[in-house]
Coordinates of C-alpha atoms in Angstrom, one line a residue:
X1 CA -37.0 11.4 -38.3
X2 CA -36.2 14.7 -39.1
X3 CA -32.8 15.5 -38.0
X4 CA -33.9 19.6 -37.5
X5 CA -31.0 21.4 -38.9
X6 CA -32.7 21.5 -42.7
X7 CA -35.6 24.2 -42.9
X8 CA -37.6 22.0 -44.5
X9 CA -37.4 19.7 -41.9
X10 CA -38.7 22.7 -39.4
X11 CA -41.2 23.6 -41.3
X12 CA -42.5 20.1 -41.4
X13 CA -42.4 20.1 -38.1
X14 CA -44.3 23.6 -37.1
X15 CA -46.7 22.2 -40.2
X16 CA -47.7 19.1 -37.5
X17 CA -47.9 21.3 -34.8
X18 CA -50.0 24.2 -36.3
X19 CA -52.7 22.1 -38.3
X20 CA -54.5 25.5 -38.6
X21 CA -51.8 27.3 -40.8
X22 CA -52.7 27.2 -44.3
X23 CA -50.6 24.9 -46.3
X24 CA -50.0 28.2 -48.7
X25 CA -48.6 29.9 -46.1
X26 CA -45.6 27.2 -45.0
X27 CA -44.6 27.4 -48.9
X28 CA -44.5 31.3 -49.0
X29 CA -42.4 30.8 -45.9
X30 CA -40.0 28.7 -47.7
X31 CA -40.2 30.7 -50.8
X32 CA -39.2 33.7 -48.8
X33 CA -36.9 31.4 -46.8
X34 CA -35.3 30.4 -50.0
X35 CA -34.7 33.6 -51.5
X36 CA -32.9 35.3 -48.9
X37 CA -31.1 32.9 -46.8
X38 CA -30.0 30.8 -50.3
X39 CA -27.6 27.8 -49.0
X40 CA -27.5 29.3 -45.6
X41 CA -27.1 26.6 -42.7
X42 CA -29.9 27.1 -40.4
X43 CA -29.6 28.3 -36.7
X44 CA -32.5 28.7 -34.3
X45 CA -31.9 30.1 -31.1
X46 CA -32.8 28.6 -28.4
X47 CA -34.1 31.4 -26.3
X48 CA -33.8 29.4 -23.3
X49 CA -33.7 32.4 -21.0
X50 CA -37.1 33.5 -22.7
X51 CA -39.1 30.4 -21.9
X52 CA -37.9 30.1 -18.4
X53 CA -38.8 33.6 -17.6
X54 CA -42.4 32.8 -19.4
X55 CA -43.0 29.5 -17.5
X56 CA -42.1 31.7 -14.3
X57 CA -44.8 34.0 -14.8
X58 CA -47.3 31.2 -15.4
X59 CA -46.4 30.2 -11.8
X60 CA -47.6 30.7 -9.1
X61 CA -46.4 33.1 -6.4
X62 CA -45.9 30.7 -3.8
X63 CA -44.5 28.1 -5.3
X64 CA -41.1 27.1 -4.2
X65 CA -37.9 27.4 -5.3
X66 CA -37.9 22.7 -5.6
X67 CA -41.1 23.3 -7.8
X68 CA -39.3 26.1 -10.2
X69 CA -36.6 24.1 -10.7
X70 CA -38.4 20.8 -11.7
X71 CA -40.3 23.1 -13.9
X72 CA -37.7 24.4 -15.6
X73 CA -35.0 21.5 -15.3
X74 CA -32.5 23.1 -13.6
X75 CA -30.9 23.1 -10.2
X76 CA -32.4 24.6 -7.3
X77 CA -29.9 27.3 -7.3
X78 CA -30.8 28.3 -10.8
X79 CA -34.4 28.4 -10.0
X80 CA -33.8 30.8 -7.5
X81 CA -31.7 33.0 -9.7
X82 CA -34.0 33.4 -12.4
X83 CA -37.1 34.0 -9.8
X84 CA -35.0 36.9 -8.6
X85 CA -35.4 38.2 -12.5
X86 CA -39.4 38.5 -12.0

């Protein structure tokens, strides 16, 4: 398995999960990749904020502050902290 800190590894990855992406594009990607970020370690954010304030719109109004946090994996708390955000 892929251990995810190698962009090749990524791109492997987004190739399995995007079966619609043309195979040419994945190795311009690297190319480009490869010529600016030569021997760089890779770093992707996680963007965690992002995602929960996306899964937060997908839910409904109603739904409770237990039901937000399962969602999201966090506490109860949490939940109600970032459903403040909307």
């Amino acid at each position: 398995m892929a251990s995810g800190d190698n962009l090749r590894d990524l791109l492997d990855i987004a190739r399995r999960e995007l079966p619609d992406v043309p195979a040419e594009v994945w190795e311009r990607l690297m190319g480009v990749a490869s010529r600016y970020f030569p021997a760089t370690r890779l770093y992707v954010a996680s963007q965690r904020k992002r995602r929960q304030l996306e899964a937060l719109a997908r839910l409904d109004e109603e739904a409770s502050n237990a039901e937000l946090a399962r969602m999201l994996g966090v506490s109860v708390r949490h939940a109600k902290r970032v459903k403040r955000l909307r």
